[in-house]
Structures are given as C-alpha cells and as structure tokens.
Amino acid sequence: CTGDQEAYTVGGCEPEMCTRPDEAGFDFTSASEKSLAVPTFEVQGVACAEGYTGNPTVQPCLSSGAAYYVSGCVETTTTTTTTTTTTTTTTPPTPESLVFNISGSFSFEAAADQDVVHDAVQDLLIETSGETLEHVFVFVTSVAARRLSVRRLATKVFTVEFIVRYAAIASADADYALMGQFTEAVLAPQLQGVLESKGVTVGVL
C-alpha cells in the first residue's frame, strides 16, 4: 500500500477461460461470445443446426481451456410410410450435468482482516450450497479502517461479491428455493453470526 491503513495491491490471478465447443447439432454462425471468462461468462446467439430442433442453452466450462457447455438441440427424426409422413421431435431429458451461476454482493463493517472475511464468506456459501456446489468465487474488498464511537474498535467497510456455481438439481422449484438462500437478506445475518463466532466484532450489516 502507499499509506497507513490503505488496502495493499494484489495481482497475478487471471480468470478461467472457456473455448468454443465442436458439438454436432449446434450452429455457432451467429453466436456472440461477449465473454469467455468464467466469472463474467456471456455467450448469446447459439442456434440449432439444420436437421435439429429445440431450445439451445449455454453454460460456462468447469476448468480453464475446456469448452463451454451447449445443450437443448436434438435431431429431428422423420418416419415415412406408404400412406403417411410423420415427423417426430424428441424432447431432450434434463441434463444432470448442467451448471448454473448465482451471483450477488453486499457490504458491512467488521473489525477483521480481509482474509478472515474472505474465508468466512466462502465457508458460509459452501455450507449454504451443500451437495449441489460446483465452484464458489468470492471477491472481498475493503476501505480504510475507522473507529466505532461506542466500542472504540477499528473497523473496515467490506464489500463482498460472490459467484456460486451449482449443479442442476431435482426440479425448478428446488432451484428457486436454492437461489433464495443467496440473497443479501439471508446471507448478511448468517455472515454476522459466522464472524462473531470467530471473535470478530461486526458493525452495521
């Protein structure tokens, strides 16, 4: 850092990057790959190729250099008899390997070091995610320490940003229920309890 109680500078970490898949049944001609970095992943415009039908979906890769996931297009099968021509479209089953991202952010005051807050947030998100967790990304920043007038303790204002990647689970209702556990209103009080259990004084959440 360049001054007392200022945040030090960190660097050297690059985001995991996905590549375009070579998957039969998908048309990438009009695809817009705005970001192939996992934390900010955004790909639009992938379509089903000729002879395939469905609603294509795109999900980020699980490791750097791997292809991102595409699904939702199935081959159209046509059965012809001497009297009738029938086109049958098969609805693909829900892929068990699909992953989804939940992201959010919130701020609070605490008398703690930045790495203590980072570890506490990560532990909380992992516990909340349970067995469905794939990956969790946590970014914690803070501003200069200040004194609480009552406790006279040096506190910092922390900003927490997180991305939780979890595997698809049983039903849409279960997915929505899981997403509801990652709101600021739910996580902030829980984080206060985690930090206080570690002996950290927490200010306004």
PDB file of C-alpha atoms in Angstrom:
ATOM      1  CA  CYS A   1       0.000   0.000   0.000  1.00  0.00           C
ATOM      2  CA  THR A   2       1.002   3.655  -0.267  1.00  0.00           C
ATOM      3  CA  GLY A   3      -0.266   4.877   3.091  1.00  0.00           C
ATOM      4  CA  ASP A   4      -1.248   3.822   6.585  1.00  0.00           C
ATOM      5  CA  GLN A   5      -4.422   1.687   6.779  1.00  0.00           C
ATOM      6  CA  GLU A   6      -4.830   1.610   2.996  1.00  0.00           C
ATOM      7  CA  ALA A   7      -5.529  -1.618   1.134  1.00  0.00           C
ATOM      8  CA  TYR A   8      -2.485  -3.372  -0.317  1.00  0.00           C
ATOM      9  CA  THR A   9      -2.375  -4.256  -4.026  1.00  0.00           C
ATOM     10  CA  VAL A  10      -2.824  -7.826  -5.243  1.00  0.00           C
ATOM     11  CA  GLY A  11      -2.345  -9.251  -8.709  1.00  0.00           C
ATOM     12  CA  GLY A  12      -1.316 -12.265 -10.736  1.00  0.00           C
ATOM     13  CA  CYS A  13      -4.684 -14.051 -10.867  1.00  0.00           C
ATOM     14  CA  GLU A  14      -6.366 -14.493 -14.222  1.00  0.00           C
ATOM     15  CA  PRO A  15      -9.939 -15.786 -14.724  1.00  0.00           C
ATOM     16  CA  GLU A  16     -10.531 -19.277 -16.066  1.00  0.00           C
ATOM     17  CA  MET A  17     -11.274 -19.083 -19.824  1.00  0.00           C
ATOM     18  CA  CYS A  18     -13.626 -21.304 -21.833  1.00  0.00           C
ATOM     19  CA  THR A  19     -13.315 -22.261 -25.500  1.00  0.00           C
ATOM     20  CA  ARG A  20     -15.962 -22.795 -28.188  1.00  0.00           C
ATOM     21  CA  PRO A  21     -17.195 -26.409 -28.346  1.00  0.00           C
ATOM     22  CA  ASP A  22     -17.267 -28.502 -31.523  1.00  0.00           C
ATOM     23  CA  GLU A  23     -20.642 -30.050 -30.869  1.00  0.00           C
ATOM     24  CA  ALA A  24     -22.810 -31.646 -33.573  1.00  0.00           C
ATOM     25  CA  GLY A  25     -26.310 -30.216 -33.844  1.00  0.00           C
ATOM     26  CA  PHE A  26     -25.413 -26.612 -32.960  1.00  0.00           C
ATOM     27  CA  ASP A  27     -24.905 -23.603 -35.213  1.00  0.00           C
ATOM     28  CA  PHE A  28     -22.377 -21.013 -33.974  1.00  0.00           C
ATOM     29  CA  THR A  29     -22.561 -18.796 -37.105  1.00  0.00           C
ATOM     30  CA  SER A  30     -24.445 -16.004 -35.317  1.00  0.00           C
ATOM     31  CA  ALA A  31     -23.031 -16.674 -31.855  1.00  0.00           C
ATOM     32  CA  SER A  32     -21.825 -13.646 -29.910  1.00  0.00           C
ATOM     33  CA  GLU A  33     -19.131 -14.651 -27.420  1.00  0.00           C
ATOM     34  CA  LYS A  34     -19.085 -11.457 -25.386  1.00  0.00           C
ATOM     35  CA  SER A  35     -17.051 -13.030 -22.570  1.00  0.00           C
ATOM     36  CA  LEU A  36     -15.479 -16.484 -22.296  1.00  0.00           C
ATOM     37  CA  ALA A  37     -14.093 -15.768 -18.812  1.00  0.00           C
ATOM     38  CA  VAL A  38     -15.892 -17.943 -16.226  1.00  0.00           C
ATOM     39  CA  PRO A  39     -16.774 -15.132 -13.730  1.00  0.00           C
ATOM     40  CA  THR A  40     -18.294 -12.942 -16.465  1.00  0.00           C
ATOM     41  CA  PHE A  41     -19.300 -15.669 -18.943  1.00  0.00           C
ATOM     42  CA  GLU A  42     -21.753 -14.480 -21.607  1.00  0.00           C
ATOM     43  CA  VAL A  43     -22.478 -16.228 -24.919  1.00  0.00           C
ATOM     44  CA  GLN A  44     -25.574 -15.494 -26.977  1.00  0.00           C
ATOM     45  CA  GLY A  45     -26.962 -16.443 -30.388  1.00  0.00           C
ATOM     46  CA  VAL A  46     -26.164 -20.170 -30.459  1.00  0.00           C
ATOM     47  CA  ALA A  47     -28.814 -21.912 -32.594  1.00  0.00           C
ATOM     48  CA  CYS A  48     -29.776 -25.454 -33.519  1.00  0.00           C
ATOM     49  CA  ALA A  49     -28.179 -26.638 -36.751  1.00  0.00           C
ATOM     50  CA  GLU A  50     -30.195 -27.729 -39.782  1.00  0.00           C
ATOM     51  CA  GLY A  51     -31.858 -31.059 -39.079  1.00  0.00           C
ATOM     52  CA  TYR A  52     -32.014 -30.362 -35.348  1.00  0.00           C
ATOM     53  CA  THR A  53     -34.659 -28.706 -33.203  1.00  0.00           C
ATOM     54  CA  GLY A  54     -35.018 -27.435 -29.644  1.00  0.00           C
ATOM     55  CA  ASN A  55     -34.081 -24.508 -27.412  1.00  0.00           C
ATOM     56  CA  PRO A  56     -30.291 -24.311 -27.120  1.00  0.00           C
ATOM     57  CA  THR A  57     -28.797 -23.325 -23.767  1.00  0.00           C
ATOM     58  CA  VAL A  58     -25.210 -22.361 -22.963  1.00  0.00           C
ATOM     59  CA  GLN A  59     -23.326 -22.825 -19.670  1.00  0.00           C
ATOM     60  CA  PRO A  60     -19.725 -21.983 -18.702  1.00  0.00           C
ATOM     61  CA  CYS A  61     -16.965 -24.585 -18.611  1.00  0.00           C
ATOM     62  CA  LEU A  62     -15.720 -26.166 -15.389  1.00  0.00           C
ATOM     63  CA  SER A  63     -11.991 -25.635 -15.972  1.00  0.00           C
ATOM     64  CA  SER A  64      -9.768 -23.226 -17.879  1.00  0.00           C
ATOM     65  CA  GLY A  65      -9.254 -24.181 -21.512  1.00  0.00           C
ATOM     66  CA  ALA A  66     -12.257 -26.504 -21.613  1.00  0.00           C
ATOM     67  CA  ALA A  67     -15.187 -25.982 -23.978  1.00  0.00           C
ATOM     68  CA  TYR A  68     -18.333 -24.370 -22.630  1.00  0.00           C
ATOM     69  CA  TYR A  69     -21.472 -26.489 -22.468  1.00  0.00           C
ATOM     70  CA  VAL A  70     -24.254 -26.420 -25.064  1.00  0.00           C
ATOM     71  CA  SER A  71     -27.445 -28.447 -24.875  1.00  0.00           C
ATOM     72  CA  GLY A  72     -31.090 -28.425 -25.942  1.00  0.00           C
ATOM     73  CA  CYS A  73     -30.866 -29.393 -29.635  1.00  0.00           C
ATOM     74  CA  VAL A  74     -31.947 -32.861 -30.761  1.00  0.00           C
ATOM     75  CA  GLU A  75     -32.012 -34.409 -34.194  1.00  0.00           C
ATOM     76  CA  THR A  76     -35.371 -34.388 -35.948  1.00  0.00           C
ATOM     77  CA  THR A  77     -36.390 -37.896 -36.944  1.00  0.00           C
ATOM     78  CA  THR A  78     -38.784 -38.410 -39.867  1.00  0.00           C
ATOM     79  CA  THR A  79     -40.579 -41.712 -40.324  1.00  0.00           C
ATOM     80  CA  THR A  80     -42.194 -42.317 -43.729  1.00  0.00           C
ATOM     81  CA  THR A  81     -44.766 -44.999 -44.661  1.00  0.00           C
ATOM     82  CA  THR A  82     -46.628 -45.607 -47.923  1.00  0.00           C
ATOM     83  CA  THR A  83     -49.602 -43.559 -46.695  1.00  0.00           C
ATOM     84  CA  THR A  84     -48.387 -41.112 -44.045  1.00  0.00           C
ATOM     85  CA  THR A  85     -45.316 -38.976 -43.326  1.00  0.00           C
ATOM     86  CA  THR A  86     -44.767 -38.356 -39.630  1.00  0.00           C
ATOM     87  CA  THR A  87     -42.210 -36.001 -38.096  1.00  0.00           C
ATOM     88  CA  THR A  88     -41.305 -36.858 -34.525  1.00  0.00           C
ATOM     89  CA  THR A  89     -39.426 -34.470 -32.281  1.00  0.00           C
ATOM     90  CA  THR A  90     -37.967 -35.917 -29.118  1.00  0.00           C
ATOM     91  CA  THR A  91     -37.765 -33.601 -26.110  1.00  0.00           C
ATOM     92  CA  PRO A  92     -34.310 -33.971 -24.564  1.00  0.00           C
ATOM     93  CA  PRO A  93     -34.155 -35.052 -20.925  1.00  0.00           C
ATOM     94  CA  THR A  94     -32.961 -32.524 -18.373  1.00  0.00           C
ATOM     95  CA  PRO A  95     -29.156 -32.894 -18.421  1.00  0.00           C
ATOM     96  CA  GLU A  96     -27.842 -33.786 -14.977  1.00  0.00           C
ATOM     97  CA  SER A  97     -24.521 -32.095 -15.720  1.00  0.00           C
ATOM     98  CA  LEU A  98     -25.866 -28.583 -16.347  1.00  0.00           C
ATOM     99  CA  VAL A  99     -24.455 -25.918 -14.066  1.00  0.00           C
ATOM    100  CA  PHE A 100     -25.882 -22.556 -13.098  1.00  0.00           C
ATOM    101  CA  ASN A 101     -24.444 -19.403 -11.559  1.00  0.00           C
ATOM    102  CA  ILE A 102     -25.895 -17.358  -8.701  1.00  0.00           C
ATOM    103  CA  SER A 103     -24.182 -14.036  -8.009  1.00  0.00           C
ATOM    104  CA  GLY A 104     -24.669 -11.201  -5.539  1.00  0.00           C
ATOM    105  CA  SER A 105     -22.953  -8.610  -3.381  1.00  0.00           C
ATOM    106  CA  PHE A 106     -23.354  -6.824  -0.061  1.00  0.00           C
ATOM    107  CA  SER A 107     -21.381  -4.586   2.300  1.00  0.00           C
ATOM    108  CA  PHE A 108     -20.846  -4.468   6.049  1.00  0.00           C
ATOM    109  CA  GLU A 109     -18.465  -3.256   8.763  1.00  0.00           C
ATOM    110  CA  ALA A 110     -16.248  -5.537  10.827  1.00  0.00           C
ATOM    111  CA  ALA A 111     -13.124  -5.448  12.972  1.00  0.00           C
ATOM    112  CA  ALA A 112     -11.304  -8.081  10.908  1.00  0.00           C
ATOM    113  CA  ASP A 113      -8.636  -8.681   8.307  1.00  0.00           C
ATOM    114  CA  GLN A 114      -9.633  -9.068   4.675  1.00  0.00           C
ATOM    115  CA  ASP A 115      -8.541 -12.720   4.512  1.00  0.00           C
ATOM    116  CA  VAL A 116     -10.622 -13.563   7.623  1.00  0.00           C
ATOM    117  CA  VAL A 117     -13.710 -12.100   5.941  1.00  0.00           C
ATOM    118  CA  HIS A 118     -12.956 -13.910   2.675  1.00  0.00           C
ATOM    119  CA  ASP A 119     -12.648 -17.295   4.427  1.00  0.00           C
ATOM    120  CA  ALA A 120     -15.806 -16.703   6.471  1.00  0.00           C
ATOM    121  CA  VAL A 121     -17.832 -15.797   3.352  1.00  0.00           C
ATOM    122  CA  GLN A 122     -16.517 -18.808   1.442  1.00  0.00           C
ATOM    123  CA  ASP A 123     -17.302 -21.180   4.317  1.00  0.00           C
ATOM    124  CA  LEU A 124     -20.822 -19.762   4.549  1.00  0.00           C
ATOM    125  CA  LEU A 125     -21.501 -20.105   0.809  1.00  0.00           C
ATOM    126  CA  ILE A 126     -20.189 -23.661   0.739  1.00  0.00           C
ATOM    127  CA  GLU A 127     -22.368 -24.602   3.728  1.00  0.00           C
ATOM    128  CA  THR A 128     -25.415 -22.961   2.117  1.00  0.00           C
ATOM    129  CA  SER A 129     -24.797 -24.675  -1.233  1.00  0.00           C
ATOM    130  CA  GLY A 130     -24.472 -28.134   0.274  1.00  0.00           C
ATOM    131  CA  GLU A 131     -24.020 -31.090  -2.055  1.00  0.00           C
ATOM    132  CA  THR A 132     -25.104 -29.150  -5.152  1.00  0.00           C
ATOM    133  CA  LEU A 133     -21.993 -26.930  -5.100  1.00  0.00           C
ATOM    134  CA  GLU A 134     -19.643 -26.999  -8.101  1.00  0.00           C
ATOM    135  CA  HIS A 135     -17.447 -23.922  -7.545  1.00  0.00           C
ATOM    136  CA  VAL A 136     -17.572 -20.741  -5.466  1.00  0.00           C
ATOM    137  CA  PHE A 137     -15.818 -17.490  -6.309  1.00  0.00           C
ATOM    138  CA  VAL A 138     -15.522 -14.814  -3.618  1.00  0.00           C
ATOM    139  CA  PHE A 139     -14.160 -11.304  -4.079  1.00  0.00           C
ATOM    140  CA  VAL A 140     -13.683  -9.141  -0.982  1.00  0.00           C
ATOM    141  CA  THR A 141     -12.562  -5.508  -0.987  1.00  0.00           C
ATOM    142  CA  SER A 142     -12.318  -3.056   1.895  1.00  0.00           C
ATOM    143  CA  VAL A 143     -11.764   0.638   2.584  1.00  0.00           C
ATOM    144  CA  ALA A 144      -9.658   2.259   5.292  1.00  0.00           C
ATOM    145  CA  ALA A 145     -10.235   1.414   8.945  1.00  0.00           C
ATOM    146  CA  ARG A 146     -12.237   3.747  11.167  1.00  0.00           C
ATOM    147  CA  ARG A 147     -13.236   3.856  14.818  1.00  0.00           C
ATOM    148  CA  LEU A 148     -16.641   2.939  16.192  1.00  0.00           C
ATOM    149  CA  SER A 149     -17.663   5.631  18.666  1.00  0.00           C
ATOM    150  CA  VAL A 150     -19.181   3.121  21.115  1.00  0.00           C
ATOM    151  CA  ARG A 151     -16.817   0.157  21.056  1.00  0.00           C
ATOM    152  CA  ARG A 152     -13.744   2.177  20.072  1.00  0.00           C
ATOM    153  CA  LEU A 153     -12.684  -0.623  17.760  1.00  0.00           C
ATOM    154  CA  ALA A 154     -11.039  -0.140  14.384  1.00  0.00           C
ATOM    155  CA  THR A 155     -13.460  -1.410  11.716  1.00  0.00           C
ATOM    156  CA  LYS A 156     -13.326  -1.664   7.961  1.00  0.00           C
ATOM    157  CA  VAL A 157     -16.149  -1.438   5.482  1.00  0.00           C
ATOM    158  CA  PHE A 158     -16.050  -4.603   3.394  1.00  0.00           C
ATOM    159  CA  THR A 159     -17.711  -5.212   0.059  1.00  0.00           C
ATOM    160  CA  VAL A 160     -18.347  -8.861  -0.785  1.00  0.00           C
ATOM    161  CA  GLU A 161     -19.057 -10.071  -4.321  1.00  0.00           C
ATOM    162  CA  PHE A 162     -19.662 -13.767  -4.940  1.00  0.00           C
ATOM    163  CA  ILE A 163     -20.481 -16.203  -7.695  1.00  0.00           C
ATOM    164  CA  VAL A 164     -21.731 -19.651  -6.734  1.00  0.00           C
ATOM    165  CA  ARG A 165     -21.818 -22.302  -9.451  1.00  0.00           C
ATOM    166  CA  TYR A 166     -24.067 -25.263  -8.672  1.00  0.00           C
ATOM    167  CA  ALA A 167     -25.234 -28.362 -10.496  1.00  0.00           C
ATOM    168  CA  ALA A 168     -28.813 -28.725 -11.686  1.00  0.00           C
ATOM    169  CA  ILE A 169     -30.976 -30.400  -9.070  1.00  0.00           C
ATOM    170  CA  ALA A 170     -34.285 -32.220  -8.983  1.00  0.00           C
ATOM    171  CA  SER A 171     -36.811 -29.568 -10.029  1.00  0.00           C
ATOM    172  CA  ALA A 172     -37.334 -25.934 -10.905  1.00  0.00           C
ATOM    173  CA  ASP A 173     -38.966 -25.371  -7.517  1.00  0.00           C
ATOM    174  CA  ALA A 174     -35.848 -26.700  -5.796  1.00  0.00           C
ATOM    175  CA  ASP A 175     -33.661 -24.446  -7.955  1.00  0.00           C
ATOM    176  CA  TYR A 176     -35.665 -21.359  -6.983  1.00  0.00           C
ATOM    177  CA  ALA A 177     -35.536 -22.371  -3.323  1.00  0.00           C
ATOM    178  CA  LEU A 178     -31.747 -22.629  -3.513  1.00  0.00           C
ATOM    179  CA  MET A 179     -31.475 -19.236  -5.215  1.00  0.00           C
ATOM    180  CA  GLY A 180     -33.482 -17.729  -2.372  1.00  0.00           C
ATOM    181  CA  GLN A 181     -30.750 -18.732   0.081  1.00  0.00           C
ATOM    182  CA  PHE A 182     -28.216 -16.451  -1.623  1.00  0.00           C
ATOM    183  CA  THR A 183     -29.971 -13.119  -1.100  1.00  0.00           C
ATOM    184  CA  GLU A 184     -28.396 -10.351   0.969  1.00  0.00           C
ATOM    185  CA  ALA A 185     -31.257 -10.535   3.482  1.00  0.00           C
ATOM    186  CA  VAL A 186     -30.435 -14.197   4.185  1.00  0.00           C
ATOM    187  CA  LEU A 187     -26.641 -14.206   3.890  1.00  0.00           C
ATOM    188  CA  ALA A 188     -25.806 -10.989   5.772  1.00  0.00           C
ATOM    189  CA  PRO A 189     -27.216 -12.051   9.186  1.00  0.00           C
ATOM    190  CA  GLN A 190     -25.695 -15.518   8.751  1.00  0.00           C
ATOM    191  CA  LEU A 191     -22.301 -13.987   7.972  1.00  0.00           C
ATOM    192  CA  GLN A 192     -22.573 -11.815  11.082  1.00  0.00           C
ATOM    193  CA  GLY A 193     -23.040 -14.985  13.147  1.00  0.00           C
ATOM    194  CA  VAL A 194     -20.074 -16.711  11.463  1.00  0.00           C
ATOM    195  CA  LEU A 195     -17.758 -13.761  12.095  1.00  0.00           C
ATOM    196  CA  GLU A 196     -18.885 -13.272  15.688  1.00  0.00           C
ATOM    197  CA  SER A 197     -18.276 -16.984  16.330  1.00  0.00           C
ATOM    198  CA  LYS A 198     -14.672 -16.279  15.287  1.00  0.00           C
ATOM    199  CA  GLY A 199     -14.449 -13.435  17.822  1.00  0.00           C
ATOM    200  CA  VAL A 200     -14.894 -10.678  15.222  1.00  0.00           C
ATOM    201  CA  THR A 201     -16.920  -7.607  16.179  1.00  0.00           C
ATOM    202  CA  VAL A 202     -19.372  -6.775  13.403  1.00  0.00           C
ATOM    203  CA  GLY A 203     -20.934  -3.369  12.822  1.00  0.00           C
ATOM    204  CA  VAL A 204     -23.960  -2.487  10.705  1.00  0.00           C
ATOM    205  CA  LEU A 205     -24.902  -5.130   8.168  1.00  0.00           C
TER     206      LEU A 205
END
